[in-house]
Structures are given as C-alpha cells and as structure tokens.
Coordinates of C-alpha atoms and ligand atoms in Angstrom, one line a residue:
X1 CA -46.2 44.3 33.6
X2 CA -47.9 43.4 36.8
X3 CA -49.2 46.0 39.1
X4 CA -47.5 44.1 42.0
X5 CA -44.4 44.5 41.3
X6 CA -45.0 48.5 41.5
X7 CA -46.4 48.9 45.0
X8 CA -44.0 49.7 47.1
X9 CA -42.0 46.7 49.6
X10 CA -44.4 48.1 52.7
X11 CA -47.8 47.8 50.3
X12 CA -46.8 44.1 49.5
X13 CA -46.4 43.4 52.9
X14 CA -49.0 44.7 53.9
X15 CA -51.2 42.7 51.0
X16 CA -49.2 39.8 52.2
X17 CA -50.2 40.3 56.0
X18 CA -53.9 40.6 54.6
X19 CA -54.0 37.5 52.9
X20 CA -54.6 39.6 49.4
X21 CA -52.1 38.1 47.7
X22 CA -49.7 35.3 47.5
X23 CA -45.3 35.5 47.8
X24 CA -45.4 32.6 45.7
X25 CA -47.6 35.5 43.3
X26 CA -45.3 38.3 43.9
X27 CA -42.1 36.9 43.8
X28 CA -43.3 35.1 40.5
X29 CA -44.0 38.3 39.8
X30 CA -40.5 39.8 40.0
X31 CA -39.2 36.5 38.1
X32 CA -41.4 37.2 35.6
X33 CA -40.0 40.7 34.8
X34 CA -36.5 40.0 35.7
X35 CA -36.8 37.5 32.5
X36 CA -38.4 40.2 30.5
X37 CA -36.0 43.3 30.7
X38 CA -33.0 42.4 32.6
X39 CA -31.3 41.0 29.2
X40 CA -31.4 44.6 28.9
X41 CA -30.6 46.0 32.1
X42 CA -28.1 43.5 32.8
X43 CA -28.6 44.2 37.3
X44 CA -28.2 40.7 37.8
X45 CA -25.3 38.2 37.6
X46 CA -27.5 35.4 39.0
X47 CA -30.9 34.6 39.4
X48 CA -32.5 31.9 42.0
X49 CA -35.9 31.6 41.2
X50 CA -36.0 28.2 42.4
X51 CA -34.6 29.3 46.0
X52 CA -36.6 32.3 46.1
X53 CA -40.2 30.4 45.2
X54 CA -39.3 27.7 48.2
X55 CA -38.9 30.3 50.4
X56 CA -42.0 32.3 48.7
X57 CA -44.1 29.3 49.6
X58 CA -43.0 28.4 52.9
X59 CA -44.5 32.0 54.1
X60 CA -47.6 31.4 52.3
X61 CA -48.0 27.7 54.0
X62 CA -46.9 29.8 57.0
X63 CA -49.3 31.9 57.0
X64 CA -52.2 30.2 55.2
X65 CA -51.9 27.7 59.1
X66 CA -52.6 31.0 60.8
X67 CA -51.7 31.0 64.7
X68 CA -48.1 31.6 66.8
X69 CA -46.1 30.4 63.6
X70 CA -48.2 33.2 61.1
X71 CA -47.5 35.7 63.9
X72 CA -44.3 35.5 64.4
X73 CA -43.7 36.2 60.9
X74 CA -41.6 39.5 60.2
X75 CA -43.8 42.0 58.8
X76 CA -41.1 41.7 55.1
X77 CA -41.5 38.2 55.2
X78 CA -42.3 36.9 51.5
X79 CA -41.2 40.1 49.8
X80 CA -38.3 39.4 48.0
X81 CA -35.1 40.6 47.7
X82 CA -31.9 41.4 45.7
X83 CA -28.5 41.0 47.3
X84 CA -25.6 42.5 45.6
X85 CA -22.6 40.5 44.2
X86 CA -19.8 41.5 47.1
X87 CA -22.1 39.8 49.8
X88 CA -21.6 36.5 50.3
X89 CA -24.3 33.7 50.0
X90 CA -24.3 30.0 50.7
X91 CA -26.0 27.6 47.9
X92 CA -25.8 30.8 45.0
X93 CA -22.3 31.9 43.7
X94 CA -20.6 35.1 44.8
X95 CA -18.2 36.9 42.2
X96 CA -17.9 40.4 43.3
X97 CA -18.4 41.3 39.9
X98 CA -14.9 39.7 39.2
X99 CA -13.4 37.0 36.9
X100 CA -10.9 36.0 40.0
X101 CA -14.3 34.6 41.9
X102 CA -15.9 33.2 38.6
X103 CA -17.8 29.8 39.9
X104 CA -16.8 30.6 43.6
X105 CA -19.0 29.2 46.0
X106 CA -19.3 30.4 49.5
X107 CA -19.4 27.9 52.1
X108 CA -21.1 30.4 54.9
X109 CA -24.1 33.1 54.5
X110 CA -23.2 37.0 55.4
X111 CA -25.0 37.7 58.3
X112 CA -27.1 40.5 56.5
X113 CA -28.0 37.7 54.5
X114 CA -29.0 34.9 57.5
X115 CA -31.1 37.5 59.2
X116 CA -32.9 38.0 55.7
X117 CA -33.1 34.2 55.4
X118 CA -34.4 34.2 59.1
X119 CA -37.2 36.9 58.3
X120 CA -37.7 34.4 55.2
X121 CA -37.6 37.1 52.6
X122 CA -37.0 35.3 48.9
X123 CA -33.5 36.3 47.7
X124 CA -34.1 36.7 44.0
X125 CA -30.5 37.0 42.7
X126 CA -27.0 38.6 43.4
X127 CA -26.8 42.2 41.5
X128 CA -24.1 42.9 39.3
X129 CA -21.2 45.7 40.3
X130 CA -17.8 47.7 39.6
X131 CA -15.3 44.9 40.3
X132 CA -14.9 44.4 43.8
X133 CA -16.9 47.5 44.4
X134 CA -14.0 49.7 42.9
X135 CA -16.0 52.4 40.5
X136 CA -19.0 54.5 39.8
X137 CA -20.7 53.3 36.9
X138 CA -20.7 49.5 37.1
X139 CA -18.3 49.8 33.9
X140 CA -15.8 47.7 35.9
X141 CA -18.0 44.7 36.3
X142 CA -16.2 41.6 34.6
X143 CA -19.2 40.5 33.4
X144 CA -20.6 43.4 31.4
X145 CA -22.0 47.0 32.5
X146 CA -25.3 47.5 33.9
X147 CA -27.9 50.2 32.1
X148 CA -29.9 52.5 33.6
X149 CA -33.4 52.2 33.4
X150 CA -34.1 55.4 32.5
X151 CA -32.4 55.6 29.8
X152 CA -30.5 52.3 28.7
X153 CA -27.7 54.4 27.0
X154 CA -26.5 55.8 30.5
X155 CA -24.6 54.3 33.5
X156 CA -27.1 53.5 37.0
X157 CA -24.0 54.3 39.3
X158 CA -21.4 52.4 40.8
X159 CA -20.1 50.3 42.8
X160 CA -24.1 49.2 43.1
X161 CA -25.4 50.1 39.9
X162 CA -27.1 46.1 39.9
X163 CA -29.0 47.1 42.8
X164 CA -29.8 50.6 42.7
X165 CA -31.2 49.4 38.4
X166 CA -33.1 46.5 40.0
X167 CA -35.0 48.7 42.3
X168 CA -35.5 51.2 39.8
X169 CA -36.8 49.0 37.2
X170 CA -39.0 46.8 39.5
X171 CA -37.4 43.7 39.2
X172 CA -36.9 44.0 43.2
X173 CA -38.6 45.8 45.6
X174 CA -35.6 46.0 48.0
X175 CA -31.7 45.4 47.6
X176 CA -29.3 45.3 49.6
X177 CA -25.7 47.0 48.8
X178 CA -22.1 48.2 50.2
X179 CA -20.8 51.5 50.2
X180 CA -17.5 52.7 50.9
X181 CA -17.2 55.8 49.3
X182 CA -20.6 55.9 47.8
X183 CA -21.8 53.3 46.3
X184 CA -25.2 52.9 47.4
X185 CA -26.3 56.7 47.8
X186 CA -24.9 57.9 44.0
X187 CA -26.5 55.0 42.7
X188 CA -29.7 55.7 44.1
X189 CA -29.2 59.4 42.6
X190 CA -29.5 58.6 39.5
X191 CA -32.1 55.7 39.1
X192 CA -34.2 57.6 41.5
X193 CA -34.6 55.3 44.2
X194 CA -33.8 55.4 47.6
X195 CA -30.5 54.4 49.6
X196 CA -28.7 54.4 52.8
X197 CA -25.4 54.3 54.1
X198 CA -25.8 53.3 57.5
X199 CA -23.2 54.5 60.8
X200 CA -19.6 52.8 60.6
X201 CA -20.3 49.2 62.6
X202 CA -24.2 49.6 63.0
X203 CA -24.3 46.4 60.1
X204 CA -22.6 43.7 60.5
X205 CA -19.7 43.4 57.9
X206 CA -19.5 39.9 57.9
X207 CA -19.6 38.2 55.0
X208 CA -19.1 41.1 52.6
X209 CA -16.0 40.8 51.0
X210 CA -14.3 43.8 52.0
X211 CA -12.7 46.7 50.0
X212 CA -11.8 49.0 52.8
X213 CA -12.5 47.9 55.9
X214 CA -12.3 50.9 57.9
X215 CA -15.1 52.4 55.2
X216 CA -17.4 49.7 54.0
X217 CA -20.6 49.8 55.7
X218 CA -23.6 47.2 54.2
X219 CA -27.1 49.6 53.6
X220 CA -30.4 48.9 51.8
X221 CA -31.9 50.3 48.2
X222 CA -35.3 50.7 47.5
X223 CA -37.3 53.0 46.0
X224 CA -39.0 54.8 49.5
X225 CA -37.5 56.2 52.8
X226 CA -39.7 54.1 54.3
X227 CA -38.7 50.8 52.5
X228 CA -35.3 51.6 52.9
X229 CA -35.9 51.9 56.7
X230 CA -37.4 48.9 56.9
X231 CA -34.7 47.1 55.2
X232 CA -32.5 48.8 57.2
X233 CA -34.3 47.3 60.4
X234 CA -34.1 44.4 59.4
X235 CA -30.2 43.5 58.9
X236 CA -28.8 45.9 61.6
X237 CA -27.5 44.8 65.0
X238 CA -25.1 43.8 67.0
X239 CA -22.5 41.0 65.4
X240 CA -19.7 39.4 67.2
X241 CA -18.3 38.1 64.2
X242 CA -17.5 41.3 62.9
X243 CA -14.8 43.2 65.6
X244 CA -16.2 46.6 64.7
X245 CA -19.9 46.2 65.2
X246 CA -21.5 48.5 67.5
X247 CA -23.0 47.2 70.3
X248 CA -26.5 49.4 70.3
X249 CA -29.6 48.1 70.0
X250 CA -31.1 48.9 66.1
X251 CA -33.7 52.1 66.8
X252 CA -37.1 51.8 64.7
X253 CA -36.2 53.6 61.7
X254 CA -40.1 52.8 60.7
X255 CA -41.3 55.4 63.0
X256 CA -38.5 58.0 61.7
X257 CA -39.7 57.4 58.1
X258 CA -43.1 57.8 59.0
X259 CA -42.2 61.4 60.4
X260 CA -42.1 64.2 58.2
X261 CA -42.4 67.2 60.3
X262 CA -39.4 69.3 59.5
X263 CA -40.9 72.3 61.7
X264 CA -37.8 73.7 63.7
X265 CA -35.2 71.1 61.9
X266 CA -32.0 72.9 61.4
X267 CA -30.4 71.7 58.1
X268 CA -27.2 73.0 57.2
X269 CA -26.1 73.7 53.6
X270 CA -22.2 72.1 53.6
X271 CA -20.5 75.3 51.7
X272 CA -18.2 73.2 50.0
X273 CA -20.2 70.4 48.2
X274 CA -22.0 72.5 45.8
X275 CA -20.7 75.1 42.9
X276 CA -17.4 73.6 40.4
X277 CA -17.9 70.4 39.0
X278 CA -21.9 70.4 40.2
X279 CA -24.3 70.4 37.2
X280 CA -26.3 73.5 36.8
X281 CA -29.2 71.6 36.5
X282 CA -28.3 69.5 39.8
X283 CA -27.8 72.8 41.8
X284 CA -31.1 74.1 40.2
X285 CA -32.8 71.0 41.6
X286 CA -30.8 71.1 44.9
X287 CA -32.2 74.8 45.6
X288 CA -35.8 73.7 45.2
X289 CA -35.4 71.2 47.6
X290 CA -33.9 73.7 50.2
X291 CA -37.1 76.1 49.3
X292 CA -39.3 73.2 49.7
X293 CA -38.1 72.3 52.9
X294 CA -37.7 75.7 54.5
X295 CA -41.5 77.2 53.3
X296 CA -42.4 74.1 55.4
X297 CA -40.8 75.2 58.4
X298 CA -37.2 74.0 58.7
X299 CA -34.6 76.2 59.7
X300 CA -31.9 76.9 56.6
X301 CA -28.4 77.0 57.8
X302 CA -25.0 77.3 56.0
X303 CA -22.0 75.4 57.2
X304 CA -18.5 75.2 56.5
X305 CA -16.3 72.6 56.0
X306 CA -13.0 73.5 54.6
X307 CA -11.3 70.8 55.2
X308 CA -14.0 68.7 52.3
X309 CA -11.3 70.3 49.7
X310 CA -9.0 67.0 50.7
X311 CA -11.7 64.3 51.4
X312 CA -11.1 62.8 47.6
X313 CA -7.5 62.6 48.3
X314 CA -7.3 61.3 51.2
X315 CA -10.2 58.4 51.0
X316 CA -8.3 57.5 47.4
X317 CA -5.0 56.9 49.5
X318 CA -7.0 55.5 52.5
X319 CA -9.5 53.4 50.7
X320 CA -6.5 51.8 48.2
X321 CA -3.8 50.9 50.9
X322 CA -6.7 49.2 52.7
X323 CA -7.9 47.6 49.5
X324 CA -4.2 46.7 48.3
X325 CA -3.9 44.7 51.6
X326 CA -7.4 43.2 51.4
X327 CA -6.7 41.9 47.6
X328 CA -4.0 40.0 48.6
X329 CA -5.9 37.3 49.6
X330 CA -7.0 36.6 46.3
X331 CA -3.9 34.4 45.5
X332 CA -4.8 31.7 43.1
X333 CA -4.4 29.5 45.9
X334 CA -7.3 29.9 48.4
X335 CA -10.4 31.6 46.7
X336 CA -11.7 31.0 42.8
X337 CA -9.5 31.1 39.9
X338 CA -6.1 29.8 39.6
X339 CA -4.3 30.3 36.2
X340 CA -0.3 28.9 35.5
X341 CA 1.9 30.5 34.1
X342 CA 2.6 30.1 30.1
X343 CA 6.2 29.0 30.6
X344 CA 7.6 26.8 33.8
X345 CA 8.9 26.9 36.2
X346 CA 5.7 27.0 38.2
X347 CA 6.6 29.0 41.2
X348 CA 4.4 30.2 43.9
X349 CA 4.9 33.5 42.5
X350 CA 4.6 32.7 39.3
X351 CA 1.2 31.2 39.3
X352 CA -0.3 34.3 41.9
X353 CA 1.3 36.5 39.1
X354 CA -0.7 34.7 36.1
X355 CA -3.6 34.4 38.3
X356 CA -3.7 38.3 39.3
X357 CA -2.8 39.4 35.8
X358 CA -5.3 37.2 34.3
X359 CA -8.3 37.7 37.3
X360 CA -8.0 41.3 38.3
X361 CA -9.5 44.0 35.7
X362 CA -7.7 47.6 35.1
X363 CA -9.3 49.2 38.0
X364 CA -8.0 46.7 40.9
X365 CA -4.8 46.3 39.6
X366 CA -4.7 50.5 39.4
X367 CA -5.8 50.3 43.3
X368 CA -3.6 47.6 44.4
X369 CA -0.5 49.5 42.8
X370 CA -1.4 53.3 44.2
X371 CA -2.2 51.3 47.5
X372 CA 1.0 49.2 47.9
X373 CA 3.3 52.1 46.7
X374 CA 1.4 54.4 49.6
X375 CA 1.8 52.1 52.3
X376 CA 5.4 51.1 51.2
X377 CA 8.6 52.2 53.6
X378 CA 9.8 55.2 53.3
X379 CA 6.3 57.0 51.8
X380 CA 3.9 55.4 54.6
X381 CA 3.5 58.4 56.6
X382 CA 3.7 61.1 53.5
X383 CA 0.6 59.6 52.2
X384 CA -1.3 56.9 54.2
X385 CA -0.3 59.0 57.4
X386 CA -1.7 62.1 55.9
X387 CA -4.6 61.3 55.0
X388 CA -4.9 59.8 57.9
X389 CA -5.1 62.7 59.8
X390 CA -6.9 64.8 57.1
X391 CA -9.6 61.9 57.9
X392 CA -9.8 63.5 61.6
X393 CA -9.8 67.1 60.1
X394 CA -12.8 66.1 58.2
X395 CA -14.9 64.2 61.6
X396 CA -14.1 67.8 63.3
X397 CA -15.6 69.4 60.4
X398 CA -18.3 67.1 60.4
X399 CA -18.8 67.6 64.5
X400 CA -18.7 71.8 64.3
X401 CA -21.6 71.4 61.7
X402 CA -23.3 69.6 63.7
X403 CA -23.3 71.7 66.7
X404 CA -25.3 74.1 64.9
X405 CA -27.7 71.8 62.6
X406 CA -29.3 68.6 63.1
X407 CA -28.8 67.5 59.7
X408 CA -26.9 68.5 56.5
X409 CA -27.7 68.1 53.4
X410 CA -25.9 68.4 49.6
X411 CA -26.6 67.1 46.2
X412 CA -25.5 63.4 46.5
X413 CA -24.2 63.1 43.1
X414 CA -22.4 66.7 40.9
X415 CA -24.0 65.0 37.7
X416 CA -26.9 63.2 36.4
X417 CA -26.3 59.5 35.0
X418 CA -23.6 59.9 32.5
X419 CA -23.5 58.2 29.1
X420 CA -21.7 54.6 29.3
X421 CA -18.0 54.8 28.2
X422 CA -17.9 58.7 29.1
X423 CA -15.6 58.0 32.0
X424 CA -14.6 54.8 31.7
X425 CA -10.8 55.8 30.2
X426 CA -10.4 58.6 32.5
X427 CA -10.0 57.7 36.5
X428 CA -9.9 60.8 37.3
X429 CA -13.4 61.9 36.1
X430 CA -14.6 58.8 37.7
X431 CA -13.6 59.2 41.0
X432 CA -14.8 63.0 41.0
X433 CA -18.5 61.0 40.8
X434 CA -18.0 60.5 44.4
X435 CA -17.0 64.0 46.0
X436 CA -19.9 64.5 47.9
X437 CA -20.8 61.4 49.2
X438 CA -16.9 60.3 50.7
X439 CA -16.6 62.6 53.7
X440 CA -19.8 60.4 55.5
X441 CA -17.6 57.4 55.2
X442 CA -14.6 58.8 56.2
X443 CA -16.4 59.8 59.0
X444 CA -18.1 56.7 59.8
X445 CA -21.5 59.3 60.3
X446 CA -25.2 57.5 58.3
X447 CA -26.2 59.3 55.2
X448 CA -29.1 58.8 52.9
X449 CA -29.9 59.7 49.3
X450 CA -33.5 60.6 48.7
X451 CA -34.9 61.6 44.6
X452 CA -34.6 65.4 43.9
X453 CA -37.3 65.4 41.0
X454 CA -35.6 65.3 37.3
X455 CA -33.0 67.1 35.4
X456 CA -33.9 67.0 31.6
X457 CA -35.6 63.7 32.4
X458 CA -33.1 62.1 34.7
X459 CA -33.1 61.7 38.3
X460 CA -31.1 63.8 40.7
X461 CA -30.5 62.8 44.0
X462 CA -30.3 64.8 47.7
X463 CA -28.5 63.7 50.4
X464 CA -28.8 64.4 54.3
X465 CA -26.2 63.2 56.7
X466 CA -26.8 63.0 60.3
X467 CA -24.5 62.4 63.1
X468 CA -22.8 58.9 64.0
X469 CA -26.0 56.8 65.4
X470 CA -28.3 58.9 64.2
X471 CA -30.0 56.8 61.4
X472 CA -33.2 57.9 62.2
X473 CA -32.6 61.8 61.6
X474 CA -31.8 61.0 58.0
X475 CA -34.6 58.6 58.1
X476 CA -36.4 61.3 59.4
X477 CA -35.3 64.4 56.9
X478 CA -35.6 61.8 54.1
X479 CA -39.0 61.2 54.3
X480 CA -40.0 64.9 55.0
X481 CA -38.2 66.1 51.3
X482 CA -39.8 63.1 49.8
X483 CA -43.3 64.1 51.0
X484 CA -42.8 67.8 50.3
X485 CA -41.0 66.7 46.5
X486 CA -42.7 63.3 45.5
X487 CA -46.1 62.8 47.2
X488 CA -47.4 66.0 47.5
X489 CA -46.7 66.8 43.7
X490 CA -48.3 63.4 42.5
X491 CA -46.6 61.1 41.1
X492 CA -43.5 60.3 43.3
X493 CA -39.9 60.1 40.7
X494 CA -40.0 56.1 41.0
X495 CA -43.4 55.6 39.2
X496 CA -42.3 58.0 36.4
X497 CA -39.6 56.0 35.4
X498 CA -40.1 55.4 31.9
X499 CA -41.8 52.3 31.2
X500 CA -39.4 49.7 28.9
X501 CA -40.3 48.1 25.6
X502 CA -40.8 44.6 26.8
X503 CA -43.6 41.8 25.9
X504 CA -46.4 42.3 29.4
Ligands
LIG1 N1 -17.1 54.9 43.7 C1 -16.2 54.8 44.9 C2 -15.0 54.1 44.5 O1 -14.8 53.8 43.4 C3 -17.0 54.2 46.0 C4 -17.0 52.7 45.9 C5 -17.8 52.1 46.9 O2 -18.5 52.8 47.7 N2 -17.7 50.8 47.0 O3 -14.1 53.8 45.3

C-alpha cells in the first residue's frame, strides 16, 4: 500500500502545494488501491480513473507553470475525491444505488459537484448506498452491500456506507455524502472516520436526488475534523438554484478545526439519547469521552429533551410522505428504466406499474406505501400533521438546551457495526440505527460525528450538535475530543484500521 494514500487530505495538499509530489501520483495512488480491495469492499458503483487523472494532471501542469494560474489554485486542488451515488454527475452515471436509474446519465453536474470540479479536485468514482438513501447498512443497494473495512463480515452504515468505507479504507481521502436522517454521521461511527451533517440550506441541494426534501442536507466524510471542514468549505454557499439555500456567507470551518480549546465550553449531555437500546460498550466509550473533555476544562451539563421519545416517529412519517411524493417521478417515462407489462394492453399505468414493481427494491416500495397512506385524505392530519408539530416540539427542545450549553453531545450510533443480514429482515431494528442522529435533521441544526476509540475492536462514534449556523462549534468541539481521544493517545482510530489482505 502507498504511504500517500494514508496522510491525511490536508498533508496531501499540503505535499501538493510544495511541489513534493504529484496528483497525477496520488490520485494514481487511490486508483491503484481502489483496484486492489474494493472487489472486497464493494464502496464504489463506478470508477473514473480516466476523468480523475485528466483533472490530476491539469493541476500538476497548473502548477508546475507557477505564477497567477498556480496561485489561484484551491488549496484541495488535485486531491481526489469520492462522490456518492444520490449526487448527480455529468459524463459518469448516477444510480442512487437503484435498478430504476441503472445506465442513467445526467445531463447537468450537482452544484456540490461543479464547485469541486471548479477547485479541480479529481472525482474518483460515485460510492455505492441504501437505495435512494432509504437504510442504514447499505443492505438496500441494488447492486450489492458494501463491507466494512474493519471487519468485512459487518455493515459500514447506511444510507452512505460507500463513502464513509471509502474513507475508511483509503481508497479516498474525502467523500462527499447526504444525510437525511443520518446517513453520513452513523456511517462515520462505525468506520471511524469523520462526518458532517451540515445546517438545513447551508449546501446547496441541487442536483442530489432528493429523498426528503425538507431533511436532506449534502455534508463531507473523511477521516479528520479538519478534512471534513475543509470539504465542507469548499461546497457550501449560497445557491439560487436550490429555493431553500441560505443566503450567508460559508464561515472558515478551517480555523474552527484547528481550535481545540474546550476551556469554559458548556456541553450538555441530551438525557434521552443514551441508556435502552445503547450498547454497554458504546455508553462505556461515550463516558470516557465526557471525562476526557471535562478534565480538560469544559463545563459538563445535562439536558433534557423529552420530547426525543417521538423524533423516530415522526421523521418515519415525515421523511416517507416526502419521499412517496418525491418517488413519483420515477415513472418509466422520464428518468432510466422502463419495463412493459407481461400482458397488453399497455397502459400508462400499466407500464409505471411494471416499471415500479420491477425498479424499486423492498425498502422504497415499503416507504412509498407508509408515505402515500399518511398523506392520504382523511389520515393527513393524524399522522403527517402530527408529526409535524412533534417536529416543532423537538426545535424547542433543541433551543432550551441550547440556552444553557454551547454544544451537545450523544453517542451517534446505539451500536457498533452490526453483522450484514442482522437487520436486514426486520425494519424496525433498522430504523432504531438512527435514534440519535434524527432530531438534528428534523431540526435543520449542523451535527458532526467524530471516532470515540473502539469497542471490542470496532469503532464507536460521538456526536456534537450545535445550533442552526453554527458549523463551526461542532467543527470546533470535534476537533478538541479528537485531540484529547486520538492524537494525544498516539495513534489516532483511522490509522488503526486493520490493514486488508491485498497484493502491495
Ligand atoms: N437511515 C435513515 C433512513 O433510513 C437515514 C437515511 C438518510 O439519512 N439518507 O431513513
């Protein structure tokens, strides 16, 4: 394995800047081991390497003429990058993990994905996911599960499992992901990388193909708080294309994550995201890190949000009436697959029906069913309007916290990574995956999940949650637990990732 591919994306740019090495070299680099254990892993569901060495080499010719053009490069420029499947991208296909988009080819780039193409980082490959982002182990990809690096008999998280495995196993230094509910934090928790879910609107949506719109929020993975904030940087802003895009300026998360001071931080504990259904060993880890940071000077709160009891509930009504409505463009007639019906006549109807039975897995059709029967006459305001307004409960929970700490924090995931197939039969079990990391969405508030250490070998994740626009306080409170937890004990929980049987 090449020691480039294990610095960390801020080292390689920094090599880059210096003229140390090549992005022609690195990127090759990541190619290289992508061929070498991802028939294994399984994070990707396409791989550029042609795409990604052009735009590899046009840095290096870039910077090898030196002047104005060599410093107006962005400081990522040439380290390369993975994009998950959900995100569209012009010139690769986008499936969203889904045998209805099989061969569909975008005709327009995201915009998370023009301003990477603008800061000219070389997209690697589109990372594999739960169908449509709907799960937590990437069981529900169409196209096979991915493993977990740590141990290739256990799920890497969902929806972003692809993502959160390619960082992990240093295929990619950086990746970029969705979550809705979760599904770039609980990945990170169990690979043991880094990832943020950024505020409601502060990344432009446009061009991911939405599960929930009021929910999804576009974030990076990596395996530092400081990569991740650099990431971050990088693809937030202001978007007129997408309605709901804030229109702040992006902060400099850099400067957060390079903060670790936790002197005089109030953190408060939320009461009800620990105890039933968390593992022992996942509280056990979760303590420590409380210890940790209070012995280095932050101030220890409790706080209580009692209305967290109804947050699955109501984002599992919320999330599939918004989902039922956004799956109904996928029709046979406008995007990817269209299937006809065994027998004529060959109705309208009768060719979306063979095209939805035959494109959609379990999981989607489950959604699009509990969805369309919520919002449906007659039971719209029992359930969608409900949880609706358990939805504000939860953002006045959220705010009282917040008056008396600056952040919160909770485990990010109850378990470690579970064994593949565990959970796959039972919904149930799989959506419970997701308790603690639902209420930021439904909020619309930035959270961030940050390695714990290990539980019998396995990562466990922390998470800290900072009010809306406030990025840079979990930026901030991220980087202070992984200095106290990962640099100041050696070797930080990335690096100890065990290394995989493949040919160097
Ligand atoms: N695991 C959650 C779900 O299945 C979250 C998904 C996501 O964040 N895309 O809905």
């Amino acid at each position: 394995m090449s020691d480039l591919i294990t610095l960390t994306a801020a080292q390689m740019a920094a090599k880059l800047a210096a003229g140390e090495i090549s992005s022609v070299e690195l990127t090759q680099a990541h190619l290289d081991r992508i061929a070498a254990v991802d028939g294994e892993i399984n994070a990707f569901l396409h791989v550029n390497a042609d795409e990604a060495l052009e735009t590899a080499a046009e840095v290096d010719r870039l910077r090898a003429a030196g002047g104005a053009q060599a410093d107006a490069l962005h400081p990522l420029a040439g380290v390369p990058v993975a994009v998950k499947d959900l995100i569209v991208t012009r010139g690769q296909p986008t499936t969203s993990g889904s045998k209805m988009l099989e061969g569909w080819m975008s005709p327009y780039d995201a915009t998370v994905v023009t301003k990477i193409r603008q800061a000219k980082l070389p997209i690697l490959g589109k990372t594999n996911l739960d169908e449509f982002a709907m799960g937590s182990s990437t069981e529900h990809s169409a196209y096979g599960p991915t493993r977990n690096p740590w141990d290739t008999s256990r799920i890497p998280g969902g929806s972003g499992g692809g993502s959160a495995a390619a960082v992990a196993a240093f295929e990619a230094p950086l990746a970029l992901g969705t979550d809705t509910g979760g599904s770039i934090r609980q990945p990170a928790a169990v690979t043991g990388t880094v990832g943020t879910k950024p505020t409601y609107g502060s990344v432009s949506r446009y061009g991911a193909i939405a599960m929930a719109s009021s929910l999804d929020q576009i974030g990076p993975a990596a395996r530092t708080v400081e990569d991740a904030a650099l990431l971050h940087e990088l693809i937030a802003g202001h978007d007129p294309k997408d309605s709901t895009s804030l229109p702040e300026p992006v902060p400099g998360f850099g400067t957060a994550a390079g903060n670790h001071e936790v002197a005089g931080m109030r953190i408060g504990v939320i009461k009800q995201l620990q105890g039933t259904g968390y593992q022992d060993a996942v509280l056990a880890r979760f303590q420590e890190s409380l210890e940790l940071l209070r012995s280095a000077g932050a101030q220890i709160v409790e706080v209580d949000c009692p209305s967290f009891e109804y947050a699955l509930g109501a984002y599992y009504l919320i999330m599939s009436s918004e989902a039922s409505s956004n799956m109904a463009r996928f029709d046979g007639v406008r995007y990817g697959q269209r299937v006809l019906p065994d027998q004529p006549p060959v109705t309208i109807e009768r060719v979306m029906g063979a095209t939805r039975a035959a494109g959609f897995g379990e999981e989607v059709k489950r959604r699009i069913i509990l969805g369309t029967y919520a919002l449906s006459a007659g039971y719209y305001d029992a359930y969608y309007g409900s949880a609706q307004k358990i939805r504000t409960l939860i953002q006045r929970d959220f705010e009282a916290a917040f008056a008396s700490a600056d952040v919160l924090i909770s485990p990010t995931s109850p378990t470690v990574a579970f064994p593949l197939g565990e959970k796959l039969q039972d919904p149930m079990a799989m959506y419970l995956n997701d308790i603690a990391t639902i209420p930021a969405n439904l909020a619309g508030i930035p959270a961030i999940s940050v390695p714990g250490g290990l539980a019998e070998g396995l990562p466990v994740g922390v998470q800290f949650l900072a009010p809306a626009r406030g990025d840079a306080e979990v930026y901030h409170a991220g980087r202070a637990l992984e200095k106290l937890l990962n640099d100041d004990a050696g070797t930080p929980v990335w690096a100890q990732v065990p290394d995989m049987e493949v040919a160097k």
